[in-house]
Amino acid sequence: MSPDEIVYHYPSINLADVYAALAYYYDHMQEIRQQIEEGEAFAREMEAKTPCLVQQKLRNRHDKI
């Protein structure tokens, strides 16, 4: 979205805030992208460690048959 579209969809922020956020992002792009990658890796790790409750219930149901 363009900055004007962002303000239109989120009227609680003003155009100066949007440009400030964009400036911060471009000044810290590498750090932000690294944090996003780390967060996604953590989410994948947690997903792998935590069984899906639906799948677990289906397996238990299948084992009883």
Short mmCIF file of C-alpha atoms in Angstrom, two decimals:
data_model
loop_
_atom_site.label_atom_id
_atom_site.label_comp_id
_atom_site.label_asym_id
_atom_site.label_seq_id
_atom_site.Cartn_x
_atom_site.Cartn_y
_atom_site.Cartn_z
CA MET A 1 0.00 0.00 0.00
CA SER A 2 1.06 3.56 -0.51
CA PRO A 3 1.50 5.82 2.53
CA ASP A 4 -1.81 7.56 1.70
CA GLU A 5 -3.59 4.19 1.53
CA ILE A 6 -2.15 3.20 4.89
CA VAL A 7 -3.48 6.38 6.49
CA TYR A 8 -6.85 5.80 4.84
CA HIS A 9 -7.10 2.25 6.22
CA TYR A 10 -5.63 3.17 9.62
CA PRO A 11 -6.96 6.65 10.43
CA SER A 12 -5.47 6.61 13.93
CA ILE A 13 -2.02 7.20 12.41
CA ASN A 14 -0.99 10.19 10.36
CA LEU A 15 1.13 10.51 7.25
CA ALA A 16 4.17 11.69 9.22
CA ASP A 17 4.00 8.49 11.32
CA VAL A 18 3.91 6.35 8.19
CA TYR A 19 6.95 8.08 6.73
CA ALA A 20 8.77 7.84 10.08
CA ALA A 21 8.08 4.11 10.20
CA LEU A 22 9.28 3.69 6.61
CA ALA A 23 12.44 5.66 7.34
CA TYR A 24 13.11 3.53 10.43
CA TYR A 25 12.56 0.36 8.41
CA TYR A 26 14.97 1.41 5.66
CA ASP A 27 17.58 2.50 8.22
CA HIS A 28 17.31 -0.86 10.07
CA MET A 29 16.25 -3.20 7.28
CA GLN A 30 18.90 -5.86 7.91
CA GLU A 31 18.16 -6.05 11.64
CA ILE A 32 14.42 -6.21 11.06
CA ARG A 33 14.71 -8.92 8.44
CA GLN A 34 16.99 -10.94 10.71
CA GLN A 35 14.48 -10.66 13.57
CA ILE A 36 11.70 -11.81 11.24
CA GLU A 37 13.77 -14.80 10.10
CA GLU A 38 14.60 -15.70 13.70
CA GLY A 39 10.94 -15.45 14.65
CA GLU A 40 9.90 -17.66 11.76
CA ALA A 41 12.59 -20.22 12.63
CA PHE A 42 11.40 -20.22 16.25
CA ALA A 43 7.79 -20.72 15.11
CA ARG A 44 8.82 -23.66 12.91
CA GLU A 45 10.79 -25.18 15.79
CA MET A 46 7.85 -24.83 18.17
CA GLU A 47 5.49 -26.26 15.57
CA ALA A 48 7.76 -29.28 15.14
CA LYS A 49 7.92 -29.82 18.92
CA THR A 50 4.20 -29.31 19.55
CA PRO A 51 1.89 -31.91 18.03
CA CYS A 52 -1.28 -30.71 16.39
CA LEU A 53 -4.14 -31.57 18.75
CA VAL A 54 -6.46 -32.50 15.86
CA GLN A 55 -3.89 -34.90 14.40
CA GLN A 56 -3.23 -36.33 17.84
CA LYS A 57 -6.96 -36.95 18.42
CA LEU A 58 -7.32 -38.55 15.00
CA ARG A 59 -4.37 -40.85 15.69
CA ASN A 60 -5.82 -41.83 19.07
CA ARG A 61 -9.19 -42.49 17.48
CA HIS A 62 -7.55 -44.58 14.73
CA ASP A 63 -5.53 -46.57 17.29
CA LYS A 64 -8.74 -47.51 19.16
CA ILE A 65 -10.32 -48.99 16.03
#
